[in-house]
Each structure stands twice: as C-alpha cells, then as structure tokens.
PDB file of C-alpha atoms in Angstrom:
ATOM      1  CA  MET A 181     101.132 136.944 146.239  1.00 38.00           C
ATOM      2  CA  ILE A 182     102.375 133.368 145.981  1.00 39.00           C
ATOM      3  CA  ILE A 183     106.025 132.416 145.688  1.00 38.00           C
ATOM      4  CA  ASN A 184     106.135 129.263 143.707  1.00 39.00           C
ATOM      5  CA  ASN A 185     108.154 126.676 145.502  1.00 39.00           C
ATOM      6  CA  LYS A 186     108.070 124.194 146.763  1.00 35.00           C
ATOM      7  CA  SER A 187     107.683 115.677 130.933  1.00 36.00           C
ATOM      8  CA  LEU A 188     101.187 105.704 111.538  1.00 33.00           C
ATOM      9  CA  PHE A 189     103.623 103.290 111.815  1.00 34.00           C
ATOM     10  CA  ASN A 190     101.591 102.038 108.873  1.00 39.00           C
ATOM     11  CA  ARG A 191      99.565 103.902 106.305  1.00 36.00           C
ATOM     12  CA  GLU A 192      97.372 106.940 106.974  1.00 40.00           C
ATOM     13  CA  GLU A 193      94.123 104.986 107.091  1.00 41.00           C
ATOM     14  CA  SER A 194      95.434 102.517 109.663  1.00 40.00           C
ATOM     15  CA  ARG A 195      96.903 105.186 111.910  1.00 42.00           C
ATOM     16  CA  LYS A 196      93.812 107.361 111.905  1.00 43.00           C
ATOM     17  CA  GLY A 197      91.621 104.340 112.547  1.00 44.00           C
ATOM     18  CA  ILE A 198      92.723 104.025 116.196  1.00 40.00           C
ATOM     19  CA  THR A 199      89.583 104.172 118.278  1.00 44.00           C
ATOM     20  CA  ASN A 200      88.929 106.773 120.981  1.00 46.00           C
ATOM     21  CA  MET A 201      88.169 103.971 123.445  1.00 45.00           C
ATOM     22  CA  LYS A 202      91.651 102.473 123.023  1.00 49.00           C
ATOM     23  CA  LYS A 203      93.268 105.860 123.490  1.00 50.00           C
ATOM     24  CA  GLN A 204      91.193 106.540 126.593  1.00 49.00           C
ATOM     25  CA  ASN A 205      92.078 103.180 128.140  1.00 49.00           C
ATOM     26  CA  ASN A 206      95.766 103.766 127.480  1.00 56.00           C
ATOM     27  CA  LEU A 207      95.514 107.236 128.964  1.00 47.00           C
ATOM     28  CA  LEU A 208      93.975 105.943 132.183  1.00 43.00           C
ATOM     29  CA  GLU A 209      96.494 103.122 132.451  1.00 51.00           C
ATOM     30  CA  ASN A 210      99.458 105.409 131.766  1.00 52.00           C
ATOM     31  CA  GLN A 211      98.214 108.032 134.221  1.00 47.00           C
ATOM     32  CA  ALA A 212      98.105 105.402 136.960  1.00 46.00           C
ATOM     33  CA  LEU A 213     101.789 104.751 136.402  1.00 47.00           C
ATOM     34  CA  ILE A 214     102.847 108.384 136.450  1.00 43.00           C
ATOM     35  CA  THR A 215     100.988 109.449 139.572  1.00 44.00           C
ATOM     36  CA  LYS A 216     102.612 106.806 141.794  1.00 44.00           C
ATOM     37  CA  THR A 217     106.140 108.166 141.705  1.00 39.00           C
ATOM     38  CA  PRO A 218     108.164 107.360 144.818  1.00 39.00           C
ATOM     39  CA  ALA A 219     111.133 109.588 145.562  1.00 35.00           C
ATOM     40  CA  THR A 220     114.733 108.499 145.890  1.00 34.00           C
ATOM     41  CA  LYS A 221     116.257 107.740 149.307  1.00 36.00           C
ATOM     42  CA  VAL A 222     113.096 108.859 151.049  1.00 37.00           C
ATOM     43  CA  SER A 223     112.745 109.507 154.748  1.00 44.00           C
ATOM     44  CA  ALA A 224     110.216 107.649 156.848  1.00 48.00           C
ATOM     45  CA  PRO A 225     108.833 107.472 160.379  1.00 54.00           C
ATOM     46  CA  LYS A 226     111.127 105.806 162.887  1.00 55.00           C
ATOM     47  CA  GLY A 227     111.146 102.041 162.437  1.00 52.00           C
ATOM     48  CA  VAL A 228     110.356 102.128 158.709  1.00 52.00           C
ATOM     49  CA  MET A 229     113.121 101.960 156.105  1.00 48.00           C
ATOM     50  CA  MET A 230     112.451 103.050 152.543  1.00 50.00           C
ATOM     51  CA  SER A 231     114.957 102.580 149.733  1.00 44.00           C
ATOM     52  CA  TYR A 232     113.484 103.103 146.300  1.00 50.00           C
ATOM     53  CA  THR A 233     116.429 103.178 143.906  1.00 50.00           C
ATOM     54  CA  ASN A 234     117.509 105.968 141.618  1.00 54.00           C
ATOM     55  CA  LEU A 235     116.924 103.644 138.679  1.00 68.00           C
ATOM     56  CA  TYR A 236     113.270 103.102 139.613  1.00 73.00           C
ATOM     57  CA  SER A 237     112.547 106.819 140.052  1.00 70.00           C
ATOM     58  CA  GLU A 238     114.375 107.712 136.870  1.00 82.00           C
ATOM     59  CA  ALA A 239     112.455 105.040 134.973  1.00 86.00           C
ATOM     60  CA  ARG A 240     109.170 106.649 136.007  1.00 83.00           C
ATOM     61  CA  GLN A 241     110.430 110.071 134.996  1.00 84.00           C
ATOM     62  CA  ARG A 242     111.605 108.704 131.653  1.00 92.00           C
ATOM     63  CA  TYR A 243     108.255 106.988 131.108  1.00 92.00           C
ATOM     64  CA  SER A 244     106.430 110.248 131.725  1.00 91.00           C
ATOM     65  CA  GLU A 245     108.674 112.065 129.265  1.00 94.00           C
ATOM     66  CA  LEU A 246     108.168 109.377 126.620  1.00 95.00           C
ATOM     67  CA  LEU A 247     104.377 109.606 126.940  1.00 95.00           C
ATOM     68  CA  SER A 248     104.571 113.364 126.452  1.00 95.00           C
ATOM     69  CA  ILE A 249     106.677 112.938 123.316  1.00 96.00           C
ATOM     70  CA  LYS A 250     104.400 110.172 122.036  1.00 96.00           C
ATOM     71  CA  ASN A 251     101.282 112.298 122.473  1.00 96.00           C
ATOM     72  CA  SER A 252     102.832 115.325 120.780  1.00 96.00           C
ATOM     73  CA  LYS A 253     104.065 113.289 117.797  1.00 96.00           C
ATOM     74  CA  GLU A 254     100.713 111.549 117.377  1.00 96.00           C
ATOM     75  CA  ALA A 255      98.979 114.932 117.387  1.00 96.00           C
ATOM     76  CA  ALA A 256     101.442 116.312 114.826  1.00 96.00           C
ATOM     77  CA  LEU A 257     101.038 113.298 112.534  1.00 96.00           C
ATOM     78  CA  GLU A 258      97.250 113.632 112.625  1.00 95.00           C
ATOM     79  CA  LYS A 259      97.711 117.022 110.931  1.00 94.00           C
ATOM     80  CA  ALA A 260     100.463 115.939 108.546  1.00 95.00           C
ATOM     81  CA  PRO A 261      99.753 115.817 104.783  1.00 93.00           C
ATOM     82  CA  PRO A 262      99.203 112.424 103.107  1.00 93.00           C
ATOM     83  CA  GLY A 263     102.023 110.590 101.432  1.00 93.00           C
ATOM     84  CA  LYS A 264     105.688 110.100 102.250  1.00 92.00           C
ATOM     85  CA  ILE A 265     108.865 111.783 101.144  1.00 92.00           C
ATOM     86  CA  HIS A 266     111.723 109.823  99.627  1.00 92.00           C
ATOM     87  CA  VAL A 267     115.225 111.251  99.840  1.00 92.00           C
ATOM     88  CA  SER A 268     117.560 110.164  97.083  1.00 91.00           C
ATOM     89  CA  LYS A 269     121.274 110.777  97.492  1.00 91.00           C
ATOM     90  CA  THR A 270     123.152 111.839  94.378  1.00 87.00           C
ATOM     91  CA  SER A 271     126.674 112.977  93.601  1.00 86.00           C
ATOM     92  CA  HIS A 272     125.407 116.555  93.703  1.00 84.00           C
ATOM     93  CA  GLY A 273     123.505 116.296  96.973  1.00 90.00           C
ATOM     94  CA  VAL A 274     119.975 115.006  97.558  1.00 92.00           C
ATOM     95  CA  GLN A 275     116.724 114.958  95.630  1.00 93.00           C
ATOM     96  CA  TYR A 276     113.208 114.737  97.057  1.00 94.00           C
ATOM     97  CA  TYR A 277     110.277 112.703  95.747  1.00 93.00           C
ATOM     98  CA  LEU A 278     106.702 112.492  97.018  1.00 94.00           C
ATOM     99  CA  ARG A 279     105.258 108.996  97.147  1.00 93.00           C
ATOM    100  CA  ASN A 280     101.523 108.616  97.691  1.00 88.00           C
ATOM    101  CA  GLU A 281     101.680 104.825  98.021  1.00 81.00           C
ATOM    102  CA  SER A 282     104.239 102.624  99.743  1.00 71.00           C
ATOM    103  CA  THR A 283     104.494 100.615  96.520  1.00 77.00           C
ATOM    104  CA  ASP A 284     105.689 103.633  94.550  1.00 79.00           C
ATOM    105  CA  LYS A 285     109.218 103.118  93.253  1.00 78.00           C
ATOM    106  CA  SER A 286     109.884 106.638  92.083  1.00 80.00           C
ATOM    107  CA  GLY A 287     107.322 109.261  93.063  1.00 88.00           C
ATOM    108  CA  LYS A 288     106.767 112.868  92.055  1.00 91.00           C
ATOM    109  CA  TYR A 289     109.864 115.057  92.035  1.00 92.00           C
ATOM    110  CA  ILE A 290     109.776 118.003  94.462  1.00 93.00           C
ATOM    111  CA  HIS A 291     111.894 120.947  93.426  1.00 93.00           C
ATOM    112  CA  LYS A 292     114.216 122.309  96.115  1.00 92.00           C
ATOM    113  CA  SER A 293     112.545 125.694  95.803  1.00 94.00           C
ATOM    114  CA  GLU A 294     109.491 124.201  97.535  1.00 95.00           C
ATOM    115  CA  LYS A 295     111.221 124.380 100.913  1.00 95.00           C
ATOM    116  CA  SER A 296     108.032 124.670 102.944  1.00 95.00           C
ATOM    117  CA  LEU A 297     106.579 121.495 101.440  1.00 95.00           C
ATOM    118  CA  ILE A 298     109.853 119.600 101.787  1.00 95.00           C
ATOM    119  CA  LYS A 299     110.134 120.691 105.407  1.00 96.00           C
ATOM    120  CA  LYS A 300     106.646 119.390 106.224  1.00 95.00           C
ATOM    121  CA  TYR A 301     107.315 115.967 104.735  1.00 95.00           C
ATOM    122  CA  LEU A 302     110.779 115.634 106.255  1.00 96.00           C
ATOM    123  CA  GLN A 303     109.316 116.491 109.658  1.00 96.00           C
ATOM    124  CA  LYS A 304     106.563 113.943 109.127  1.00 96.00           C
ATOM    125  CA  SER A 305     109.125 111.267 108.254  1.00 95.00           C
ATOM    126  CA  TYR A 306     111.185 112.151 111.306  1.00 96.00           C
ATOM    127  CA  ASP A 307     108.135 112.130 113.604  1.00 96.00           C
ATOM    128  CA  GLU A 308     107.073 108.693 112.338  1.00 96.00           C
ATOM    129  CA  LYS A 309     110.498 107.222 113.083  1.00 96.00           C
ATOM    130  CA  ILE A 310     110.663 108.841 116.517  1.00 97.00           C
ATOM    131  CA  LEU A 311     107.145 107.675 117.365  1.00 97.00           C
ATOM    132  CA  ARG A 312     108.047 104.078 116.533  1.00 97.00           C
ATOM    133  CA  LEU A 313     111.141 104.173 118.737  1.00 97.00           C
ATOM    134  CA  VAL A 314     109.421 106.023 121.598  1.00 96.00           C
ATOM    135  CA  THR A 315     106.550 103.534 121.546  1.00 96.00           C
ATOM    136  CA  VAL A 316     108.928 100.574 121.808  1.00 96.00           C
ATOM    137  CA  GLU A 317     110.782 102.132 124.746  1.00 95.00           C
ATOM    138  CA  SER A 318     107.644 103.288 126.561  1.00 95.00           C
ATOM    139  CA  GLU A 319     106.021  99.849 126.262  1.00 95.00           C
ATOM    140  CA  SER A 320     109.157  98.221 127.695  1.00 94.00           C
ATOM    141  CA  LEU A 321     109.231 100.647 130.616  1.00 93.00           C
ATOM    142  CA  LYS A 322     105.497 100.200 131.141  1.00 92.00           C
ATOM    143  CA  LYS A 323     105.926  96.451 131.640  1.00 91.00           C
ATOM    144  CA  LEU A 324     108.876  96.981 133.971  1.00 89.00           C
ATOM    145  CA  LEU A 325     107.092  99.581 136.084  1.00 88.00           C
ATOM    146  CA  PHE A 326     103.882  97.575 136.420  1.00 87.00           C
ATOM    147  CA  LYS A 327     105.861  94.534 137.467  1.00 85.00           C
ATOM    148  CA  THR A 328     107.885  96.559 139.969  1.00 84.00           C
ATOM    149  CA  GLU A 329     104.738  98.258 141.256  1.00 82.00           C
ATOM    150  CA  ASN A 330     103.182  94.874 141.945  1.00 86.00           C
ATOM    151  CA  VAL A 331     106.263  93.735 143.856  1.00 86.00           C
ATOM    152  CA  ILE A 332     106.350  96.953 145.919  1.00 83.00           C
ATOM    153  CA  THR A 333     102.650  96.598 146.736  1.00 85.00           C
ATOM    154  CA  ALA A 334     103.192  92.985 147.789  1.00 89.00           C
ATOM    155  CA  VAL A 335     106.088  94.013 150.040  1.00 88.00           C
ATOM    156  CA  GLN A 336     103.942  96.721 151.629  1.00 89.00           C
ATOM    157  CA  ASN A 337     101.051  94.339 152.202  1.00 91.00           C
ATOM    158  CA  VAL A 338     103.192  91.848 154.129  1.00 92.00           C
ATOM    159  CA  TYR A 339     103.021  94.373 156.973  1.00 91.00           C
ATOM    160  CA  SER A 340      99.856  96.340 156.213  1.00 91.00           C
ATOM    161  CA  ASP A 341      97.635  93.262 155.911  1.00 92.00           C
ATOM    162  CA  SER A 342      98.771  91.914 159.285  1.00 93.00           C
ATOM    163  CA  PRO A 343      96.587  92.196 162.416  1.00 93.00           C
ATOM    164  CA  ALA A 344      97.224  95.200 164.648  1.00 89.00           C
ATOM    165  CA  GLU A 345      98.705  92.980 167.379  1.00 93.00           C
ATOM    166  CA  VAL A 346     101.206  91.571 164.878  1.00 92.00           C
ATOM    167  CA  LYS A 347     102.137  95.019 163.546  1.00 89.00           C
ATOM    168  CA  GLU A 348     103.183  96.080 167.027  1.00 88.00           C
ATOM    169  CA  LEU A 349     105.830  93.360 167.080  1.00 93.00           C
ATOM    170  CA  ILE A 350     107.264  93.944 163.597  1.00 88.00           C
ATOM    171  CA  ILE A 351     109.755  96.511 162.294  1.00 88.00           C
ATOM    172  CA  PRO A 352     108.766  96.741 158.598  1.00 88.00           C
ATOM    173  CA  ILE A 353     110.903  97.853 155.675  1.00 84.00           C
ATOM    174  CA  ASP A 354     107.869  99.258 153.863  1.00 86.00           C
ATOM    175  CA  VAL A 355     104.191  99.899 154.541  1.00 88.00           C
ATOM    176  CA  SER A 356     101.108 101.022 152.627  1.00 89.00           C
ATOM    177  CA  ASP A 357     100.396 104.713 152.127  1.00 89.00           C
ATOM    178  CA  GLU A 358      97.641 104.519 154.738  1.00 91.00           C
ATOM    179  CA  ASP A 359      99.875 102.923 157.373  1.00 91.00           C
ATOM    180  CA  TYR A 360     102.705 105.303 156.534  1.00 90.00           C
ATOM    181  CA  ALA A 361     100.476 108.343 157.024  1.00 93.00           C
ATOM    182  CA  GLN A 362      98.995 106.966 160.242  1.00 92.00           C
ATOM    183  CA  LYS A 363     102.419 106.239 161.722  1.00 90.00           C
ATOM    184  CA  TRP A 364     103.439 109.827 160.989  1.00 94.00           C
ATOM    185  CA  LEU A 365     100.256 111.286 162.456  1.00 95.00           C
ATOM    186  CA  ASN A 366     100.659 109.140 165.579  1.00 93.00           C
ATOM    187  CA  ILE A 367     104.010 110.742 166.414  1.00 94.00           C
ATOM    188  CA  PRO A 368     103.024 113.115 169.255  1.00 94.00           C
ATOM    189  CA  TYR A 369     104.024 116.767 169.319  1.00 95.00           C
ATOM    190  CA  GLU A 370     103.275 119.906 171.286  1.00 93.00           C
ATOM    191  CA  GLY A 371     102.465 122.910 169.150  1.00 92.00           C
ATOM    192  CA  LYS A 372     102.296 126.539 170.201  1.00 91.00           C
ATOM    193  CA  VAL A 373      99.231 127.256 172.303  1.00 89.00           C
ATOM    194  CA  ILE A 374      96.832 129.991 171.189  1.00 91.00           C
ATOM    195  CA  PRO A 375      95.335 131.446 174.396  1.00 88.00           C
ATOM    196  CA  ASP A 376      91.598 132.039 174.630  1.00 88.00           C
ATOM    197  CA  LEU A 377      92.138 135.803 174.887  1.00 90.00           C
ATOM    198  CA  LEU A 378      93.668 135.923 171.402  1.00 91.00           C
ATOM    199  CA  PRO A 379      91.569 135.704 168.233  1.00 91.00           C
ATOM    200  CA  PHE A 380      91.625 132.337 166.502  1.00 94.00           C
ATOM    201  CA  PHE A 381      89.821 130.252 163.902  1.00 95.00           C
ATOM    202  CA  GLU A 382      88.762 126.628 164.330  1.00 95.00           C
ATOM    203  CA  THR A 383      89.449 124.126 161.549  1.00 96.00           C
ATOM    204  CA  LYS A 384      87.358 121.136 160.543  1.00 95.00           C
ATOM    205  CA  ARG A 385      89.671 119.063 162.750  1.00 94.00           C
ATOM    206  CA  LYS A 386      88.831 121.351 165.709  1.00 93.00           C
ATOM    207  CA  GLU A 387      92.310 122.912 165.766  1.00 94.00           C
ATOM    208  CA  ARG A 388      92.975 126.528 166.552  1.00 95.00           C
ATOM    209  CA  VAL A 389      94.780 128.493 163.856  1.00 96.00           C
ATOM    210  CA  ARG A 390      95.771 132.147 163.803  1.00 95.00           C
ATOM    211  CA  SER A 391      94.266 133.486 160.574  1.00 95.00           C
ATOM    212  CA  LYS A 392      91.515 132.984 158.019  1.00 95.00           C
ATOM    213  CA  SER A 393      94.062 131.995 155.372  1.00 96.00           C
ATOM    214  CA  GLU A 394      95.598 129.381 157.671  1.00 97.00           C
ATOM    215  CA  LEU A 395      92.075 128.082 158.243  1.00 97.00           C
ATOM    216  CA  ASN A 396      91.581 127.763 154.485  1.00 97.00           C
ATOM    217  CA  ILE A 397      94.922 125.994 154.046  1.00 97.00           C
ATOM    218  CA  ALA A 398      94.202 123.540 156.876  1.00 97.00           C
ATOM    219  CA  ASN A 399      90.716 122.734 155.621  1.00 97.00           C
ATOM    220  CA  ALA A 400      91.905 122.313 152.026  1.00 97.00           C
ATOM    221  CA  LEU A 401      94.576 119.834 153.134  1.00 97.00           C
ATOM    222  CA  ALA A 402      92.062 117.967 155.281  1.00 97.00           C
ATOM    223  CA  ASP A 403      89.484 117.829 152.476  1.00 96.00           C
ATOM    224  CA  LYS A 404      92.041 116.205 150.194  1.00 96.00           C
ATOM    225  CA  GLY A 405      93.180 113.712 152.833  1.00 95.00           C
ATOM    226  CA  ILE A 406      96.708 115.129 153.048  1.00 97.00           C
ATOM    227  CA  PRO A 407      98.258 114.603 156.516  1.00 97.00           C
ATOM    228  CA  TYR A 408      99.513 117.755 158.222  1.00 97.00           C
ATOM    229  CA  LYS A 409     100.493 119.114 161.616  1.00 97.00           C
ATOM    230  CA  TYR A 410      99.888 122.712 162.607  1.00 97.00           C
ATOM    231  CA  GLU A 411     102.791 124.556 164.235  1.00 96.00           C
ATOM    232  CA  CYS A 412     104.728 121.357 164.864  1.00 96.00           C
ATOM    233  CA  PRO A 413     108.110 122.140 166.479  1.00 96.00           C
ATOM    234  CA  LEU A 414     111.190 121.839 164.307  1.00 95.00           C
ATOM    235  CA  GLN A 415     114.551 121.646 166.051  1.00 94.00           C
ATOM    236  CA  LEU A 416     117.379 123.425 164.239  1.00 94.00           C
ATOM    237  CA  SER A 417     120.990 122.295 164.105  1.00 94.00           C
ATOM    238  CA  ASN A 418     121.909 124.858 166.775  1.00 93.00           C
ATOM    239  CA  GLY A 419     119.296 123.443 169.144  1.00 93.00           C
ATOM    240  CA  ALA A 420     116.793 126.271 168.661  1.00 94.00           C
ATOM    241  CA  ILE A 421     113.120 125.475 168.035  1.00 95.00           C
ATOM    242  CA  ILE A 422     110.916 127.058 165.374  1.00 95.00           C
ATOM    243  CA  TYR A 423     107.291 126.331 164.556  1.00 96.00           C
ATOM    244  CA  PRO A 424     106.524 126.207 160.815  1.00 96.00           C
ATOM    245  CA  ASP A 425     102.887 126.998 160.151  1.00 97.00           C
ATOM    246  CA  PHE A 426     102.230 123.613 158.538  1.00 97.00           C
ATOM    247  CA  THR A 427     104.314 120.461 158.449  1.00 97.00           C
ATOM    248  CA  VAL A 428     102.823 118.424 155.606  1.00 97.00           C
ATOM    249  CA  LEU A 429     103.416 114.787 154.700  1.00 95.00           C
ATOM    250  CA  ASP A 430     103.730 114.018 150.996  1.00 92.00           C
ATOM    251  CA  VAL A 431     102.696 110.376 151.305  1.00 90.00           C
ATOM    252  CA  LYS A 432     103.337 109.264 147.736  1.00 84.00           C
ATOM    253  CA  ARG A 433     106.881 110.598 147.702  1.00 84.00           C
ATOM    254  CA  ARG A 434     107.564 109.745 151.352  1.00 86.00           C
ATOM    255  CA  ARG A 435     108.773 113.210 152.267  1.00 90.00           C
ATOM    256  CA  VAL A 436     107.937 115.983 154.719  1.00 95.00           C
ATOM    257  CA  MET A 437     107.378 119.524 153.477  1.00 96.00           C
ATOM    258  CA  TYR A 438     106.869 122.800 155.325  1.00 97.00           C
ATOM    259  CA  TRP A 439     104.283 125.413 154.409  1.00 98.00           C
ATOM    260  CA  GLU A 440     104.833 128.912 155.712  1.00 97.00           C
ATOM    261  CA  HIS A 441     102.066 131.460 155.241  1.00 97.00           C
ATOM    262  CA  ARG A 442     103.110 135.084 155.604  1.00 95.00           C
ATOM    263  CA  GLY A 443      99.932 136.977 156.249  1.00 93.00           C
ATOM    264  CA  MET A 444     101.010 140.554 156.989  1.00 93.00           C
ATOM    265  CA  MET A 445     103.582 141.391 154.368  1.00 94.00           C
ATOM    266  CA  ASP A 446     102.544 145.051 154.334  1.00 92.00           C
ATOM    267  CA  ASP A 447     103.889 145.288 157.915  1.00 93.00           C
ATOM    268  CA  LYS A 448     107.596 146.189 157.638  1.00 93.00           C
ATOM    269  CA  GLU A 449     108.675 144.526 160.879  1.00 95.00           C
ATOM    270  CA  TYR A 450     106.705 141.378 160.061  1.00 94.00           C
ATOM    271  CA  ALA A 451     108.215 141.275 156.580  1.00 94.00           C
ATOM    272  CA  LYS A 452     111.720 141.716 158.022  1.00 95.00           C
ATOM    273  CA  ASN A 453     111.197 138.814 160.426  1.00 94.00           C
ATOM    274  CA  SER A 454     109.779 136.673 157.616  1.00 94.00           C
ATOM    275  CA  VAL A 455     112.899 137.183 155.522  1.00 95.00           C
ATOM    276  CA  GLN A 456     115.084 136.226 158.473  1.00 95.00           C
ATOM    277  CA  ARG A 457     112.972 133.129 159.050  1.00 94.00           C
ATOM    278  CA  LEU A 458     113.432 132.110 155.431  1.00 95.00           C
ATOM    279  CA  LYS A 459     117.201 132.515 155.760  1.00 95.00           C
ATOM    280  CA  THR A 460     117.137 130.349 158.877  1.00 95.00           C
ATOM    281  CA  MET A 461     115.254 127.565 157.099  1.00 95.00           C
ATOM    282  CA  MET A 462     117.561 127.746 154.089  1.00 96.00           C
ATOM    283  CA  GLY A 463     120.481 127.342 156.470  1.00 95.00           C
ATOM    284  CA  GLU A 464     118.900 124.044 157.528  1.00 94.00           C
ATOM    285  CA  GLY A 465     118.695 122.832 153.926  1.00 95.00           C
ATOM    286  CA  ILE A 466     114.999 123.677 153.609  1.00 95.00           C
ATOM    287  CA  PHE A 467     114.625 125.495 150.292  1.00 96.00           C
ATOM    288  CA  VAL A 468     111.600 126.986 148.555  1.00 94.00           C
ATOM    289  CA  GLY A 469     110.232 124.641 145.928  1.00 91.00           C
ATOM    290  CA  LYS A 470     112.014 121.614 147.364  1.00 90.00           C
ATOM    291  CA  LYS A 471     110.960 121.175 150.988  1.00 95.00           C
ATOM    292  CA  LEU A 472     109.336 124.557 151.572  1.00 97.00           C
ATOM    293  CA  ILE A 473     106.183 126.232 150.300  1.00 97.00           C
ATOM    294  CA  ILE A 474     105.672 129.934 150.969  1.00 97.00           C
ATOM    295  CA  THR A 475     102.464 131.877 150.453  1.00 96.00           C
ATOM    296  CA  GLU A 476     102.073 135.587 151.128  1.00 96.00           C
ATOM    297  CA  GLU A 477      99.321 138.136 151.405  1.00 95.00           C
ATOM    298  CA  THR A 478      98.690 141.716 152.418  1.00 94.00           C
ATOM    299  CA  SER A 479      95.618 143.438 153.787  1.00 91.00           C
ATOM    300  CA  THR A 480      94.594 144.382 150.239  1.00 93.00           C
ATOM    301  CA  SER A 481      95.710 141.177 148.476  1.00 94.00           C
ATOM    302  CA  PRO A 482      94.506 138.128 150.421  1.00 94.00           C
ATOM    303  CA  LEU A 483      95.371 134.526 149.612  1.00 95.00           C
ATOM    304  CA  GLY A 484      92.603 132.895 147.565  1.00 95.00           C
ATOM    305  CA  THR A 485      91.266 129.348 147.846  1.00 94.00           C
ATOM    306  CA  ASN A 486      91.987 128.767 144.157  1.00 95.00           C
ATOM    307  CA  GLU A 487      95.637 129.559 144.813  1.00 96.00           C
ATOM    308  CA  ILE A 488      95.713 127.190 147.779  1.00 96.00           C
ATOM    309  CA  ASN A 489      94.215 124.377 145.721  1.00 96.00           C
ATOM    310  CA  ALA A 490      96.661 125.014 142.874  1.00 96.00           C
ATOM    311  CA  ILE A 491      99.601 124.712 145.278  1.00 96.00           C
ATOM    312  CA  ILE A 492      98.232 121.475 146.750  1.00 96.00           C
ATOM    313  CA  LYS A 493      97.778 120.029 143.261  1.00 93.00           C
ATOM    314  CA  LYS A 494     101.313 121.051 142.289  1.00 91.00           C
ATOM    315  CA  PHE A 495     103.120 119.568 145.293  1.00 92.00           C
ATOM    316  CA  PHE A 496     100.928 116.762 146.625  1.00 90.00           C
ATOM    317  CA  SER A 497      99.209 115.118 143.653  1.00 83.00           C
TER     318      SER A 497
END
C-alpha cells in the first residue's frame, strides 16, 4: 500500500485551420516553462543562498493554470456548433438569435423553449471570450517567465562556468542544478552500518540496503539521476538522531525530502514503531506529502516498481 504524500477568435474556418505543427511547437515550448518551477524561499547547501520570490513562483503556477484552461476551451470550441448567438435585451427580458455569418444584422430567432440549444451557444460565446483573455494573459506571462529564466540561468552560470580553482574561492548566491546537486552530495555523512552477518542488498551505487524494496527505490532514483543519501542521520530538535531510509534532493525545487519505506506492516510491533516514527517526524515539521514520502508493504502485498516510478514522477519531475 502507498500513502500518497509527499493546473476562434475569428471565424470557424480560421480557428480550425491551426496546424498540428504549430500546436506541437507551442506544447513543447510551454512544457519547458512549466517543468522548471523553483520553489519559494528554498533551502540550499551551506554557502549558497537562494531567494526566488513568491511572485515568480506564483507566476509559473498561474501560467500552468492558464494553459490548462486554454487547452480545455480550445477542445470545447472544436466541438461547438457553427454560428454565433446574439443576445438582444428587451423591456421584457432577453431574446436570442442565431447568426451564421458575422455580417448578419438580425439572425434566426431561437425560442426560449429550446434551452439546450441556447445553452450550447451561450457556452460557446463565453468560451470564446475567455479563450481570448486567457491567451493574452498567458502570452504576457510567457514572455516574462522566459526573460526571467534567462536572467536566472545567467546568474547561475557566473559561478558554474568558472574554473574549479575559482569556485573554491567564491561564495555564490546561485548555482546550476548540476553544481547544486554535487555540493549536496559532497556533504559527508555517516549512515547506519549493516554488518556482514545481516542480510543486505547491494545497489547500483554499491551501497548496502536492508530490503529488496529499498534496493528498487535506490536504483530507480539512481537511474533517473535524482540525488539521494541512504540512512543519512537527521538530528531532531531535542538532539536525538534518526535515520530516514532515504534523504532525497529535489534539485529543481531546491528542497530536501525524506522517503520512509515501511516494509513489515503486518508485524504489529513494527507497525506500532512506524506510527511513532511518523509522529516524531511530524513534530519536526516533516509532513506526508510536503517533505515526507511514505511507502508501505506487507509480506503478501509488496511494493511494485510501477508504484515507485509513479511516486518519483509525482514528486521529482
């Protein structure tokens, strides 16, 4: 079992004439913007300060939402009936007319009893207006985000493009994803030792882990180039030390997450200790779905590789 944790302007012929190539190019360009979403007030390795603003993060979130709306409205308008509805206000309410051409001055009267037809055309009219406005806003945000992205990349490259000897003498405010990950991996730690007399599994990085599922998690992270540390010590506010199964670096969002795998949940004592461990981590501000991922299994319901990959895609892509 897994506990999940850790958003036409013209006539019909013109709108439908948009080529698939143009849509595909826009999709690829827009996707590049969405996937590079830095978090707000992110933490970083010692010596590196990161300070992406709330405005920048919110702009990316807004851009993603606008693209979702834009796609849904375009899809709806593709299926909409031809023609446009004209709403005429009278002293007794409103009257509806169907106009097949933009040059029509009157149109065909639609009786109010035809509610289904009226509803379709009113929705079409609304969707067209919303699509125009959403497109204007999304294009403005797109220009802003690309410009900001270029500036951020340039700031990162001031350090990351420097020779190694120069890097040693500089305290940067920002670095590339590669340098950021390497700095984090270079921070030494002493994990819990697994003695030779105990069973263990060896990962692709030649680490010893305690179970087959932990082996699968470690190898999946390694295959996708996601930095992690196995059983890295975490000091609590009371001075005690615990060893989360995996401490994982989310490079794009500049944050550290913890992945706890509970492999014997059909053992009552083990399950009891696991619940207490979760309470301890919550007391440190480490909550499931935010900074903590929890996976579980029993002897009859093991953790699958598809589930592991789905979690990695959800939290680290």
